[in-house]
CSV table of C-alpha atoms and ligand atoms in Angstrom, one decimal:
chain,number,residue,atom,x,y,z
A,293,UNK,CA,158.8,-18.9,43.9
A,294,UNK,CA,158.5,-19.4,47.4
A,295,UNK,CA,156.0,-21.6,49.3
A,296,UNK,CA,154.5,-18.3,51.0
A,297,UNK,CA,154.2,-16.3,48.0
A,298,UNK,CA,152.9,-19.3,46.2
A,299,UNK,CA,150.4,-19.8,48.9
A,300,UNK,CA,149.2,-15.9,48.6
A,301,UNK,CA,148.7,-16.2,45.1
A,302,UNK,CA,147.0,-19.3,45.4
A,303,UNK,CA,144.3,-17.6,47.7
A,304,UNK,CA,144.3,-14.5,45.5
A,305,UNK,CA,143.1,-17.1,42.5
A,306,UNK,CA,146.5,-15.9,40.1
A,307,UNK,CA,147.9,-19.5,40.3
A,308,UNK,CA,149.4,-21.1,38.1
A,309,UNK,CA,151.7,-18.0,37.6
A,310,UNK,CA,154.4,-18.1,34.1
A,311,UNK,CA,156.6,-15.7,33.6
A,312,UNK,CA,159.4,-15.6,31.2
A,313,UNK,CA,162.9,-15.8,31.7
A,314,UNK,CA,163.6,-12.6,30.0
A,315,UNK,CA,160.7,-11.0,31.7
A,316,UNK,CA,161.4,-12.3,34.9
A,317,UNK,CA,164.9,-10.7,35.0
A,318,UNK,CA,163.1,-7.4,34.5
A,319,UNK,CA,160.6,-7.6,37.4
A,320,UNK,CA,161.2,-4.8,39.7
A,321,UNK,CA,162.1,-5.6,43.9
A,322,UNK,CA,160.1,-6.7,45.9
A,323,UNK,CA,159.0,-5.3,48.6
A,324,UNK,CA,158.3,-6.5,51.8
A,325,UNK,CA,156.2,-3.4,53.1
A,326,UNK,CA,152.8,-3.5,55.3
A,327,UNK,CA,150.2,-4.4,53.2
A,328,UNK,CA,148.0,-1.4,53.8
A,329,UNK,CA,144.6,-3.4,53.0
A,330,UNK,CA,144.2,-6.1,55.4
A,331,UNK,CA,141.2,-5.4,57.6
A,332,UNK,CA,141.8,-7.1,60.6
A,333,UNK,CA,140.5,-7.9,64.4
A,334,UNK,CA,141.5,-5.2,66.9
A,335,UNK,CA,139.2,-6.8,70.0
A,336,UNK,CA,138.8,-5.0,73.4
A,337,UNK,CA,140.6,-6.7,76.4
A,338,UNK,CA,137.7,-8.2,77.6
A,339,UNK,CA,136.9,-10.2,74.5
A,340,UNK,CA,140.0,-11.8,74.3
A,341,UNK,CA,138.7,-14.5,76.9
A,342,UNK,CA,135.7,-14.4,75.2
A,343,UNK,CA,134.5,-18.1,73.3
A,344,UNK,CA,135.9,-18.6,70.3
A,345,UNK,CA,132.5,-18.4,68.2
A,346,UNK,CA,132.0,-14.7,70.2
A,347,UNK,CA,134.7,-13.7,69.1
A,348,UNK,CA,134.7,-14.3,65.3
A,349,UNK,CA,131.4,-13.0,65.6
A,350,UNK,CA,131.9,-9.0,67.5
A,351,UNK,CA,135.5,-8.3,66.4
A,352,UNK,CA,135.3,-4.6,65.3
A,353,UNK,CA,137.5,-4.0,61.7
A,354,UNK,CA,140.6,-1.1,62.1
A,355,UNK,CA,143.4,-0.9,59.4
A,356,UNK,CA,146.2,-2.7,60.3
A,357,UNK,CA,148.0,0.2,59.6
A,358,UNK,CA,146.2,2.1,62.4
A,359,UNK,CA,146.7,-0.7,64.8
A,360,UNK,CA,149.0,0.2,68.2
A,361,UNK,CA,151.1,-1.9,69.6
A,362,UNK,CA,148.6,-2.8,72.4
A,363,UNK,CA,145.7,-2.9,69.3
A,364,UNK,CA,147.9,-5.2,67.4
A,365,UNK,CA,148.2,-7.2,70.6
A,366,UNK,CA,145.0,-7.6,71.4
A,367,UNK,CA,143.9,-8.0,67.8
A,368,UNK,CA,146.8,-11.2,67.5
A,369,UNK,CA,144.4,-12.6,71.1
A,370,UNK,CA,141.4,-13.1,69.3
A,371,UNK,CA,142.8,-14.2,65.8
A,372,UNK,CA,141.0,-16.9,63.8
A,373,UNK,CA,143.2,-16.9,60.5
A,374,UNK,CA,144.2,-20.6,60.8
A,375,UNK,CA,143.5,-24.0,62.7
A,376,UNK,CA,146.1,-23.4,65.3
A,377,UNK,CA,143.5,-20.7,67.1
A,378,UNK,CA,141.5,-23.8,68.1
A,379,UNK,CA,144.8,-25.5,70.1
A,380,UNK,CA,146.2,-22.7,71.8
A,381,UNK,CA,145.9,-21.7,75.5
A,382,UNK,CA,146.5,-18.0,74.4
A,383,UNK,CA,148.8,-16.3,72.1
A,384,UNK,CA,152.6,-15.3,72.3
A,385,UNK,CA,153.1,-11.9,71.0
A,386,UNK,CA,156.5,-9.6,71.1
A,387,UNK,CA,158.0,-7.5,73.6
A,388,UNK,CA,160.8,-4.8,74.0
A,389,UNK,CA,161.2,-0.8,74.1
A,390,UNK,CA,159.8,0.7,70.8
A,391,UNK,CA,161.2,1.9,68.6
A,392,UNK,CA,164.3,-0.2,69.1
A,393,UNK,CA,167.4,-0.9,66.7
A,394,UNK,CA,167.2,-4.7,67.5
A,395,UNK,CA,164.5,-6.8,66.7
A,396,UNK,CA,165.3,-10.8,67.0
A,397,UNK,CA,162.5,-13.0,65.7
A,398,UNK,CA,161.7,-16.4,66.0
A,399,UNK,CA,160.4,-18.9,64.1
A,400,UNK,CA,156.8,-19.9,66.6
A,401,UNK,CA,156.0,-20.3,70.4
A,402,UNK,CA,156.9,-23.7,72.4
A,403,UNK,CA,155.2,-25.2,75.4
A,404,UNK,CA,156.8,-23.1,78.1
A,405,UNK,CA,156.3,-19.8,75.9
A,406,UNK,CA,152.6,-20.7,75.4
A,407,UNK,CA,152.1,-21.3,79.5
A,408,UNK,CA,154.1,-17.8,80.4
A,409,UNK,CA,152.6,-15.7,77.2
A,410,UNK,CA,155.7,-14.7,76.1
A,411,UNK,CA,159.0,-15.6,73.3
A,412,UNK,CA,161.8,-17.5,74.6
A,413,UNK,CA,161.2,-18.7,77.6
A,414,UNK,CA,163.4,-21.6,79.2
A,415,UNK,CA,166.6,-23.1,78.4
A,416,UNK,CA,166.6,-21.7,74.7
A,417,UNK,CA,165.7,-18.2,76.4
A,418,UNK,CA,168.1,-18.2,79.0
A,419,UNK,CA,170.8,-19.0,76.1
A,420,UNK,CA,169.4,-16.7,73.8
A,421,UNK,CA,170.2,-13.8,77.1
A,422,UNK,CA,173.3,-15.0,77.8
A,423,UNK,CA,174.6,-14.7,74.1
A,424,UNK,CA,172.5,-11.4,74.4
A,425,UNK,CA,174.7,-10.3,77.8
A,426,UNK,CA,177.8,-10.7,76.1
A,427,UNK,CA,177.0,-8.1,73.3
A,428,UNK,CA,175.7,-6.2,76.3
A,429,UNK,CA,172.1,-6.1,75.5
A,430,UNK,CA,169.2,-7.0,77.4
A,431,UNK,CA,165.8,-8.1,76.6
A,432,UNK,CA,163.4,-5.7,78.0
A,433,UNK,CA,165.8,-2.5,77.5
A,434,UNK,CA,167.9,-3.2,74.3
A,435,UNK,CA,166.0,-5.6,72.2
A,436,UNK,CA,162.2,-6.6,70.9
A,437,UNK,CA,161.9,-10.1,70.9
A,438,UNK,CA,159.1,-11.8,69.1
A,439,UNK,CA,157.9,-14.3,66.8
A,440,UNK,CA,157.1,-15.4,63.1
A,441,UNK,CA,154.0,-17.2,64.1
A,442,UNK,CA,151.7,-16.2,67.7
A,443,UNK,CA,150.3,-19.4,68.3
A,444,UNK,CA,152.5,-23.0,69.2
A,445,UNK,CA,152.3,-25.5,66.9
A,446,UNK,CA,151.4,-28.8,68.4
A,447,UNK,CA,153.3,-32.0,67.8
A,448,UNK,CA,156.7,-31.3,66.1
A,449,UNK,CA,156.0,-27.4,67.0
A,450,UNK,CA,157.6,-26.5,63.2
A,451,UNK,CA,154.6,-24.1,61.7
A,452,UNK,CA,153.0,-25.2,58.2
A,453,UNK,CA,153.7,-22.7,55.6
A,454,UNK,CA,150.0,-21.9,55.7
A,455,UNK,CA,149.8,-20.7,59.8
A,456,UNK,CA,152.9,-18.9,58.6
A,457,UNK,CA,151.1,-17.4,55.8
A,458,UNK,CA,148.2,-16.5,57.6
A,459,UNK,CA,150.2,-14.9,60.5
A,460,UNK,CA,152.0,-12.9,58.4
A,461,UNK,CA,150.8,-9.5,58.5
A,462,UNK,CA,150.8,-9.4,62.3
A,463,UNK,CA,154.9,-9.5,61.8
A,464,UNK,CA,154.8,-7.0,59.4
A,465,UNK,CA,152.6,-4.5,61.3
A,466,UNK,CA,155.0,-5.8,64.5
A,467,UNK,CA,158.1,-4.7,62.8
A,468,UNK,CA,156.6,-1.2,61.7
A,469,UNK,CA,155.8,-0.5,65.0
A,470,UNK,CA,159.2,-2.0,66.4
A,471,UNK,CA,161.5,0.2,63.7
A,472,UNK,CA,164.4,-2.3,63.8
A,473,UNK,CA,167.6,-1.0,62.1
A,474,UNK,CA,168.6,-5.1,62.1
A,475,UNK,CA,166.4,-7.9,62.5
A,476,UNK,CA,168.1,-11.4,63.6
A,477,UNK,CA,166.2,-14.0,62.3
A,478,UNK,CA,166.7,-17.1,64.0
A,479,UNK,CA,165.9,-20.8,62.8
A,480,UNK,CA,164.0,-21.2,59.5
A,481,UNK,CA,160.8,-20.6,59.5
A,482,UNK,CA,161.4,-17.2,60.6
A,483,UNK,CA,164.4,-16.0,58.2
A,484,UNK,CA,162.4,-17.8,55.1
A,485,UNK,CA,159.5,-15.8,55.6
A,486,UNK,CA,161.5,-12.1,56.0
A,487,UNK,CA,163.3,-13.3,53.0
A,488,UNK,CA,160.9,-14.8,51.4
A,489,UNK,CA,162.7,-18.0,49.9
A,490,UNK,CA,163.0,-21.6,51.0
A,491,UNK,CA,166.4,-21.8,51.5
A,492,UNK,CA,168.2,-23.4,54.4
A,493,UNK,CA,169.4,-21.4,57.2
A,494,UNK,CA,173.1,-22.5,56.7
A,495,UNK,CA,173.1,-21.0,53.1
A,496,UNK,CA,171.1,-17.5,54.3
A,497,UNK,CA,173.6,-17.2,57.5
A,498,UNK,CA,177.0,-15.4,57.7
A,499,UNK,CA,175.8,-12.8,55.5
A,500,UNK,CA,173.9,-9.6,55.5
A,501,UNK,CA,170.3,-9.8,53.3
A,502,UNK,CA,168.3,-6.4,53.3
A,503,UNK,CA,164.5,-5.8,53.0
A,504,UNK,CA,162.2,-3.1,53.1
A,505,UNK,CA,159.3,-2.9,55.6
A,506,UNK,CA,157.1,-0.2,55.7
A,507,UNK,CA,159.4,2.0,53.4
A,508,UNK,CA,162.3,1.6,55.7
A,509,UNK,CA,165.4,-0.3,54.4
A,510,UNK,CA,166.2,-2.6,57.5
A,511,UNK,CA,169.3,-5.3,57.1
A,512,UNK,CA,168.6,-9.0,58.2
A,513,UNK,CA,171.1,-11.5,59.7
A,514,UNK,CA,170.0,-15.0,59.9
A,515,UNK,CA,171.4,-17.5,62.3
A,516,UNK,CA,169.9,-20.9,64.1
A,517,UNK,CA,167.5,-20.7,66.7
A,518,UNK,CA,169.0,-21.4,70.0
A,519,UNK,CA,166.7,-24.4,70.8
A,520,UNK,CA,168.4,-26.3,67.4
A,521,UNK,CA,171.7,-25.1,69.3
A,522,UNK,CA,171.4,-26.4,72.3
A,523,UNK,CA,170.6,-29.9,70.3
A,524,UNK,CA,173.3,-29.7,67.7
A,525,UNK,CA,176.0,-27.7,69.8
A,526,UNK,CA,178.4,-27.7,67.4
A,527,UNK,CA,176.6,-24.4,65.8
A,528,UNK,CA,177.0,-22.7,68.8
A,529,UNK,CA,180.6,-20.7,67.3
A,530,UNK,CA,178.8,-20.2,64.0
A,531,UNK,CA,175.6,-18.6,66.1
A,532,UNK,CA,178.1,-16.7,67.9
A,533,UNK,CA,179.6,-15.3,64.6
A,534,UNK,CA,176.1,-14.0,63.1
A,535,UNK,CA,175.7,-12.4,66.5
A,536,UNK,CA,179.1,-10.7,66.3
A,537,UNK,CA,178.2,-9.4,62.2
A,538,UNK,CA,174.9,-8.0,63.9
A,539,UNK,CA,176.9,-6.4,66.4
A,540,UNK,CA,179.1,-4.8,64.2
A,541,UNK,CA,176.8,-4.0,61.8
A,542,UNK,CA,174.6,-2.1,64.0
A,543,UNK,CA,177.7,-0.2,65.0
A,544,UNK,CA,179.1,0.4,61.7
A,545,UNK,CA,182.2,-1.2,61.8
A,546,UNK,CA,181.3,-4.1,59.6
A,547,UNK,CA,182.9,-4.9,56.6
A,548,UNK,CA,180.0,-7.6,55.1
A,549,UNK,CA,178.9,-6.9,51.9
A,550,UNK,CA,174.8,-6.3,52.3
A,551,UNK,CA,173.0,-8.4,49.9
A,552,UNK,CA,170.2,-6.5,48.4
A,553,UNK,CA,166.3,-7.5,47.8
B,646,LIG,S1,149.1,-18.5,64.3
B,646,LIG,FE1,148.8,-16.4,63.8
B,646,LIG,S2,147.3,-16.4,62.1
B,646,LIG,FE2,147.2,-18.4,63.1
B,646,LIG,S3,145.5,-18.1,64.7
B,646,LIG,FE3,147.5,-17.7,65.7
B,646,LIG,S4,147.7,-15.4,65.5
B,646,LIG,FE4,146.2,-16.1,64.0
């Protein structure tokens, strides 16, 4: 069991959880669509700079199933599901055309995307647009670009399984909205949580995983996040690879076997 699924059950009081090994070979798939019950903080613009304690206290409730992608925006502004609300500057959320076949998700904000309001910013951005140019895509026209969790993470800037937990839905409601064909997940925090395991990136990359969100089958490549390339540049070729199996995947000339939910 995963430490996000182990997390939800935990706060649903069904932990400890035993299930058979003969049972557990029968459980149906799992799927990864929008929980249709969470009623959640769509905020008008104005309360977003509203304090904190205003703010938890005159949020309206919507669906999240209803929200819009400006609604889900402005809902993400004024969330107070974990601790990192009280260390942000503001939140990060995605951007792109919608609906778009390419979705690229990261794994949580850093300093310069925090200051500018907005994923991949500086030298991992500019690598992440250059690999991006020479599939011929562009951020802004081709691809939605966003993140696993909205708010940075101070200190080491890697998420705790519960801010990625509690940040969850928004992604979920983010990628109904978006309507990816393929979602690139890159680093781990981000492909862990769309494929809900705890494996490393090096054993989920090179391959094609596929979920359903939202009732649509969508296929998932995983590959490192460009700030752990620029540090370790030796995964740059590898990177380039899962880019490439994206590429071709999206125009239907790969030959990858899809692994299934
Ligand atoms: S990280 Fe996500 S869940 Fe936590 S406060 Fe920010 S938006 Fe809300």
């Amino acid at each position: 069991m995963s430490r996000f699924r182990d997390l939800a059950l935990k706060e649903m009081g069904l932990t400890p959880l035993w299930v058979p090994r003969q049972a557990a070979a029968a459980l149906p798939e799992v799927s990864h669509a929008v929980l249709p019950l969470a009623e959640v903080l769509p905020v008008p613009a104005a309360l977003v700079a509203a304090p904190l304690a205003q703010r938890r206290q005159s949020v309206p409730h919507l669906p999240l199933h209803l929200l819009t992608h400006d609604a889900l925006r402005d809902a993400v502004a004024a969330c107070t599901q974990c601790g990192l609300c009280d260390s942000r500057r503001q939140t990060v959320f995605g951007s792109g055309p919608l609906p778009v076949p390419w979705m690229f998700v990261g794994d949580g904000p850093g300093e310069g995307d925090e200051d500018e309001g907005r994923p991949f910013t500086g030298v991992p951005g500019r690598l992440l647009d250059n690999m991006l140019a020479e599939l011929d895509l562009r951020r802004g026209r081709d691809v939605y670009v966003s993140n696993a969790v909205k708010c940075r993470t101070p200190g080491t800037g890697r998420p705790e399984a519960s801010s990625v937990l509690a940040c969850r839905d928004w992604l979920m409601r983010e990628i109904a909205l978006v309507q990816p064909r393929l979602i690139v997940a890159l680093g781990a925090v981000a492909a862990q949580l769309l494929l809900d395991t705890d494996a490393p990136v090096g054993s989920l990359r090179g391959q094609v995983h596929r979920r359903v969100f939202d009732g649509r089958a969508v296929d998932i490549v995983v590959t490192w996040h460009p700030a752990y390339v620029l540090r370790k540049l030796s995964e740059k070729a590898r990177s380039w690879d899962d880019l490439c199996l994206a590429r071709e995947l999206l125009s239907g000339t790969s030959v990858a076997q899809t692994l299934p939910v």
